[in-house]
PDB file of C-alpha atoms in Angstrom:
ATOM      1  CA  TYR A   1     102.040 112.349  99.559  1.00  0.00           C
ATOM      2  CA  GLY A   2     102.479 113.203 103.426  1.00  0.00           C
ATOM      3  CA  ARG A   3     100.889 116.050 104.561  1.00  0.00           C
ATOM      4  CA  THR A   4     100.506 117.863 108.253  1.00  0.00           C
ATOM      5  CA  ILE A   5      96.719 117.910 109.288  1.00  0.00           C
ATOM      6  CA  GLY A   6      97.176 120.178 112.565  1.00  0.00           C
ATOM      7  CA  TYR A   7      97.098 119.693 116.552  1.00  0.00           C
ATOM      8  CA  GLY A   8     100.187 117.333 116.066  1.00  0.00           C
ATOM      9  CA  PHE A   9      98.051 114.795 113.323  1.00  0.00           C
ATOM     10  CA  ALA A  10     100.173 113.824 109.800  1.00  0.00           C
ATOM     11  CA  THR A  11      99.072 111.383 107.119  1.00  0.00           C
ATOM     12  CA  GLY A  12     100.756 110.046 104.397  1.00  0.00           C
ATOM     13  CA  LEU A  13      99.717 108.307 101.275  1.00  0.00           C
ATOM     14  CA  THR A  14     101.621 105.970  98.890  1.00  0.00           C
ATOM     15  CA  ILE A  15      99.921 104.568  95.308  1.00  0.00           C
ATOM     16  CA  LYS A  16     102.976 102.148  93.866  1.00  0.00           C
ATOM     17  CA  GLY A  17     103.333  99.981  90.818  1.00  0.00           C
ATOM     18  CA  ILE A  18     104.541  96.183  91.357  1.00  0.00           C
ATOM     19  CA  GLY A  19     105.732  94.237  88.711  1.00  0.00           C
ATOM     20  CA  LEU A  20     107.015  90.354  88.259  1.00  0.00           C
ATOM     21  CA  GLU A  21     108.689  88.961  85.834  1.00  0.00           C
ATOM     22  CA  VAL A  22     109.894  85.381  85.539  1.00  0.00           C
ATOM     23  CA  GLY A  23     111.721  84.192  82.093  1.00  0.00           C
ATOM     24  CA  ASP A  24     109.281  85.638  79.241  1.00  0.00           C
ATOM     25  CA  ASP A  25     105.922  86.190  81.556  1.00  0.00           C
ATOM     26  CA  ALA A  26     105.134  88.982  83.472  1.00  0.00           C
ATOM     27  CA  GLY A  27     102.462  90.370  85.950  1.00  0.00           C
ATOM     28  CA  TYR A  28     102.312  94.101  86.853  1.00  0.00           C
ATOM     29  CA  GLY A  29      99.470  95.151  89.968  1.00  0.00           C
ATOM     30  CA  PHE A  30      99.439  98.215  92.004  1.00  0.00           C
ATOM     31  CA  GLY A  31      98.578  99.018  95.774  1.00  0.00           C
ATOM     32  CA  LEU A  32      97.915 101.676  98.243  1.00  0.00           C
ATOM     33  CA  ASP A  33      99.465 102.296 101.379  1.00  0.00           C
ATOM     34  CA  LEU A  34      98.135 104.491 104.202  1.00  0.00           C
ATOM     35  CA  GLY A  35      99.741 106.312 107.358  1.00  0.00           C
ATOM     36  CA  PHE A  36      98.947 108.206 110.388  1.00  0.00           C
ATOM     37  CA  GLN A  37     101.423 110.022 112.817  1.00  0.00           C
ATOM     38  CA  TYR A  38     100.594 111.368 116.126  1.00  0.00           C
ATOM     39  CA  ARG A  39     102.150 113.848 118.527  1.00  0.00           C
ATOM     40  CA  PRO A  40     101.034 114.829 121.306  1.00  0.00           C
ATOM     41  CA  LEU A  41     101.885 118.820 122.133  1.00  0.00           C
ATOM     42  CA  PHE A  42     101.962 118.083 125.401  1.00  0.00           C
ATOM     43  CA  VAL A  43     104.505 115.444 125.859  1.00  0.00           C
ATOM     44  CA  ARG A  44     108.113 116.296 123.882  1.00  0.00           C
ATOM     45  CA  GLY A  45     109.624 113.770 122.214  1.00  0.00           C
ATOM     46  CA  VAL A  46     106.765 111.037 121.830  1.00  0.00           C
ATOM     47  CA  SER A  47     105.437 110.257 118.206  1.00  0.00           C
ATOM     48  CA  LEU A  48     102.665 107.529 117.704  1.00  0.00           C
ATOM     49  CA  GLY A  49     101.807 105.974 114.425  1.00  0.00           C
ATOM     50  CA  ALA A  50      99.888 103.253 112.776  1.00  0.00           C
ATOM     51  CA  ALA A  51     100.523 102.329 108.843  1.00  0.00           C
ATOM     52  CA  PHE A  52      98.102 100.316 106.509  1.00  0.00           C
ATOM     53  CA  GLY A  53     100.909  98.866 103.608  1.00  0.00           C
ATOM     54  CA  ASP A  54      98.845  97.335 100.779  1.00  0.00           C
ATOM     55  CA  LEU A  55      95.835  98.903 101.875  1.00  0.00           C
ATOM     56  CA  ILE A  56      94.571  98.011  98.546  1.00  0.00           C
ATOM     57  CA  GLN A  57      96.189  95.075  97.797  1.00  0.00           C
ATOM     58  CA  PRO A  58      98.387  94.372  94.707  1.00  0.00           C
ATOM     59  CA  ARG A  59      97.430  91.269  92.366  1.00  0.00           C
ATOM     60  CA  ILE A  60      99.921  89.984  89.859  1.00  0.00           C
ATOM     61  CA  LYS A  61      99.485  86.905  87.675  1.00  0.00           C
ATOM     62  CA  LEU A  62     101.918  85.168  86.092  1.00  0.00           C
ATOM     63  CA  ARG A  63      99.722  82.724  83.637  1.00  0.00           C
ATOM     64  CA  SER A  64      97.443  80.934  85.265  1.00  0.00           C
ATOM     65  CA  SER A  65      98.804  81.595  88.795  1.00  0.00           C
ATOM     66  CA  GLU A  66      97.778  84.813  90.742  1.00  0.00           C
ATOM     67  CA  ASP A  67      99.569  86.862  94.035  1.00  0.00           C
ATOM     68  CA  LYS A  68      97.653  88.897  96.085  1.00  0.00           C
ATOM     69  CA  TYR A  69      99.576  90.763  98.726  1.00  0.00           C
ATOM     70  CA  GLN A  70      98.903  90.974 102.196  1.00  0.00           C
ATOM     71  CA  THR A  71      97.801  94.024 103.858  1.00  0.00           C
ATOM     72  CA  ILE A  72     100.402  94.682 106.516  1.00  0.00           C
ATOM     73  CA  SER A  73      99.370  96.752 109.646  1.00  0.00           C
ATOM     74  CA  ARG A  74     101.661  98.341 112.172  1.00  0.00           C
ATOM     75  CA  PHE A  75     101.093 100.147 114.689  1.00  0.00           C
ATOM     76  CA  GLY A  76     103.822 102.400 116.806  1.00  0.00           C
ATOM     77  CA  ILE A  77     105.435 104.462 119.313  1.00  0.00           C
ATOM     78  CA  SER A  78     108.374 106.344 119.733  1.00  0.00           C
ATOM     79  CA  TYR A  79     110.347 108.913 122.209  1.00  0.00           C
ATOM     80  CA  SER A  80     112.994 111.243 121.145  1.00  0.00           C
ATOM     81  CA  ARG A  81     115.509 113.273 123.306  1.00  0.00           C
ATOM     82  CA  HIS A  82     118.479 115.792 122.637  1.00  0.00           C
ATOM     83  CA  ILE A  83     120.629 114.766 125.109  1.00  0.00           C
ATOM     84  CA  HIS A  84     123.806 116.563 124.466  1.00  0.00           C
ATOM     85  CA  ALA A  85     123.883 119.796 121.722  1.00  0.00           C
ATOM     86  CA  ASN A  86     125.687 117.464 119.652  1.00  0.00           C
ATOM     87  CA  PHE A  87     123.265 113.778 120.521  1.00  0.00           C
ATOM     88  CA  ALA A  88     120.270 112.594 120.291  1.00  0.00           C
ATOM     89  CA  ALA A  89     118.711 109.223 120.689  1.00  0.00           C
ATOM     90  CA  THR A  90     115.918 107.891 119.470  1.00  0.00           C
ATOM     91  CA  ILE A  91     114.071 104.837 121.313  1.00  0.00           C
ATOM     92  CA  ALA A  92     111.435 103.001 119.102  1.00  0.00           C
ATOM     93  CA  THR A  93     109.188 100.227 118.949  1.00  0.00           C
ATOM     94  CA  ASP A  94     106.331  98.914 116.827  1.00  0.00           C
ATOM     95  CA  ILE A  95     103.755  95.903 116.719  1.00  0.00           C
ATOM     96  CA  GLU A  96     103.367  93.962 112.875  1.00  0.00           C
ATOM     97  CA  LYS A  97     100.646  92.238 112.235  1.00  0.00           C
ATOM     98  CA  ILE A  98      99.688  90.374 108.498  1.00  0.00           C
ATOM     99  CA  ALA A  99      96.637  88.391 108.469  1.00  0.00           C
ATOM    100  CA  GLY A 100      96.813  84.423 109.092  1.00  0.00           C
ATOM    101  CA  ARG A 101     100.702  85.124 110.808  1.00  0.00           C
ATOM    102  CA  ASP A 102     101.824  85.662 114.302  1.00  0.00           C
ATOM    103  CA  SER A 103     102.643  89.771 115.901  1.00  0.00           C
ATOM    104  CA  ARG A 104     106.007  90.899 115.272  1.00  0.00           C
ATOM    105  CA  PHE A 105     107.651  93.203 117.720  1.00  0.00           C
ATOM    106  CA  HIS A 106     110.137  95.121 116.182  1.00  0.00           C
ATOM    107  CA  PRO A 107     112.072  97.307 119.002  1.00  0.00           C
ATOM    108  CA  GLY A 108     114.767  99.566 117.749  1.00  0.00           C
ATOM    109  CA  LEU A 109     117.211 102.297 118.678  1.00  0.00           C
ATOM    110  CA  GLU A 110     118.893 105.531 116.690  1.00  0.00           C
ATOM    111  CA  ALA A 111     122.154 107.558 117.748  1.00  0.00           C
ATOM    112  CA  ALA A 112     122.239 110.530 115.908  1.00  0.00           C
ATOM    113  CA  PHE A 113     125.356 112.717 116.257  1.00  0.00           C
ATOM    114  CA  TYR A 114     125.436 116.889 115.510  1.00  0.00           C
ATOM    115  CA  ASP A 115     122.042 115.578 113.630  1.00  0.00           C
ATOM    116  CA  ASP A 116     124.407 114.503 110.405  1.00  0.00           C
ATOM    117  CA  TYR A 117     125.610 110.901 111.142  1.00  0.00           C
ATOM    118  CA  PHE A 118     123.245 107.883 112.396  1.00  0.00           C
ATOM    119  CA  LEU A 119     123.748 104.965 113.430  1.00  0.00           C
ATOM    120  CA  ARG A 120     120.625 101.945 114.129  1.00  0.00           C
ATOM    121  CA  ILE A 121     120.260  98.556 116.271  1.00  0.00           C
ATOM    122  CA  GLY A 122     117.068  96.791 115.612  1.00  0.00           C
ATOM    123  CA  TYR A 123     115.784  93.719 116.557  1.00  0.00           C
ATOM    124  CA  ASP A 124     113.559  91.702 113.812  1.00  0.00           C
ATOM    125  CA  HIS A 125     111.640  88.940 115.013  1.00  0.00           C
ATOM    126  CA  ASP A 126     114.227  86.652 115.777  1.00  0.00           C
ATOM    127  CA  ARG A 127     117.426  88.371 114.178  1.00  0.00           C
ATOM    128  CA  MET A 128     119.238  91.768 114.926  1.00  0.00           C
ATOM    129  CA  THR A 129     119.530  94.202 112.447  1.00  0.00           C
ATOM    130  CA  PHE A 130     121.902  97.219 112.111  1.00  0.00           C
ATOM    131  CA  GLY A 131     122.108 100.661 109.970  1.00  0.00           C
ATOM    132  CA  GLY A 132     123.148 104.444 109.321  1.00  0.00           C
ATOM    133  CA  GLY A 133     123.212 107.192 107.848  1.00  0.00           C
ATOM    134  CA  LEU A 134     124.649 110.439 106.591  1.00  0.00           C
ATOM    135  CA  VAL A 135     123.575 114.069 105.854  1.00  0.00           C
ATOM    136  CA  TYR A 136     125.339 116.271 103.680  1.00  0.00           C
ATOM    137  CA  ASN A 137     123.682 119.548 102.879  1.00  0.00           C
ATOM    138  CA  VAL A 138     120.643 118.643 101.320  1.00  0.00           C
ATOM    139  CA  PHE A 139     121.531 115.051 100.104  1.00  0.00           C
ATOM    140  CA  LYS A 140     120.212 112.191 102.775  1.00  0.00           C
ATOM    141  CA  LEU A 141     122.477 108.358 102.787  1.00  0.00           C
ATOM    142  CA  ASP A 142     120.886 105.365 104.650  1.00  0.00           C
ATOM    143  CA  TYR A 143     122.155 101.865 104.805  1.00  0.00           C
ATOM    144  CA  ALA A 144     120.331  99.002 106.304  1.00  0.00           C
ATOM    145  CA  TYR A 145     121.516  95.427 106.949  1.00  0.00           C
ATOM    146  CA  GLU A 146     119.514  92.376 107.775  1.00  0.00           C
ATOM    147  CA  ASN A 147     119.706  89.004 107.550  1.00  0.00           C
ATOM    148  CA  ILE A 148     116.067  87.508 105.187  1.00  0.00           C
ATOM    149  CA  LYS A 149     116.128  84.084 106.602  1.00  0.00           C
ATOM    150  CA  TYR A 150     113.734  82.607 104.212  1.00  0.00           C
ATOM    151  CA  LEU A 151     116.301  83.618 101.116  1.00  0.00           C
ATOM    152  CA  ALA A 152     119.150  82.038 103.474  1.00  0.00           C
ATOM    153  CA  VAL A 153     121.170  85.145 101.767  1.00  0.00           C
ATOM    154  CA  VAL A 154     121.872  88.412 103.507  1.00  0.00           C
ATOM    155  CA  GLY A 155     119.620  91.526 102.292  1.00  0.00           C
ATOM    156  CA  GLN A 156     121.186  95.619 102.108  1.00  0.00           C
ATOM    157  CA  ARG A 157     119.000  97.973 102.014  1.00  0.00           C
ATOM    158  CA  LYS A 158     119.751 101.834 100.995  1.00  0.00           C
ATOM    159  CA  SER A 159     118.081 105.103 100.227  1.00  0.00           C
ATOM    160  CA  SER A 160     119.575 108.229  99.352  1.00  0.00           C
ATOM    161  CA  GLY A 161     117.173 111.614  99.084  1.00  0.00           C
ATOM    162  CA  GLY A 162     116.776 114.978 100.212  1.00  0.00           C
ATOM    163  CA  ARG A 163     116.426 116.590 103.741  1.00  0.00           C
ATOM    164  CA  LYS A 164     112.752 117.585 104.989  1.00  0.00           C
ATOM    165  CA  GLY A 165     110.572 115.426 102.613  1.00  0.00           C
ATOM    166  CA  ALA A 166     112.750 115.139  99.395  1.00  0.00           C
ATOM    167  CA  VAL A 167     111.687 111.693  97.470  1.00  0.00           C
ATOM    168  CA  ASN A 168     113.421 108.579  98.658  1.00  0.00           C
ATOM    169  CA  ILE A 169     114.739 106.019  96.212  1.00  0.00           C
ATOM    170  CA  PHE A 170     114.997 102.501  97.749  1.00  0.00           C
ATOM    171  CA  PHE A 171     117.784 100.146  96.467  1.00  0.00           C
ATOM    172  CA  ARG A 172     117.898  96.542  97.772  1.00  0.00           C
ATOM    173  CA  TYR A 173     120.257  93.786  96.988  1.00  0.00           C
ATOM    174  CA  PHE A 174     121.270  90.265  98.064  1.00  0.00           C
ATOM    175  CA  LEU A 175     125.021  88.638  99.013  1.00  0.00           C
TER     176      LEU A 175
END
């Protein structure tokens, strides 16, 4: 759920359920994410944000083993500009901090064509990420590619939803 507060401020909240099944054993937990955004009215194209993933940390218990998610804090800034009538660009970066780990820096760039086609490139810790998007009428489709190093596989992420605040559904699978 997201809401504009006024004077360039907005906030959002996600309540989520997480489940894990291993054989006949299953565990479930609930968590909460919270985010804030500020778009200064006096500087066009600039956006500042803060997001806190798993602010309420899900706990999943399988038999005698319990896994508690860590809170992820992200602070970022972006700048968007229309370069031509049919071309816009956004440059963004954020810093991610998870307790007990080093901070990570995530820069990225998005190019938008005709407000309906998008290309993205970014950097996640020590590897490149790529993506794209397409908007048709009220439908939106996004695709992202990332090399998930710790699983020794390549991951792809897709989402679909509607324009202007519709719920997005995320799909993730591994090659």
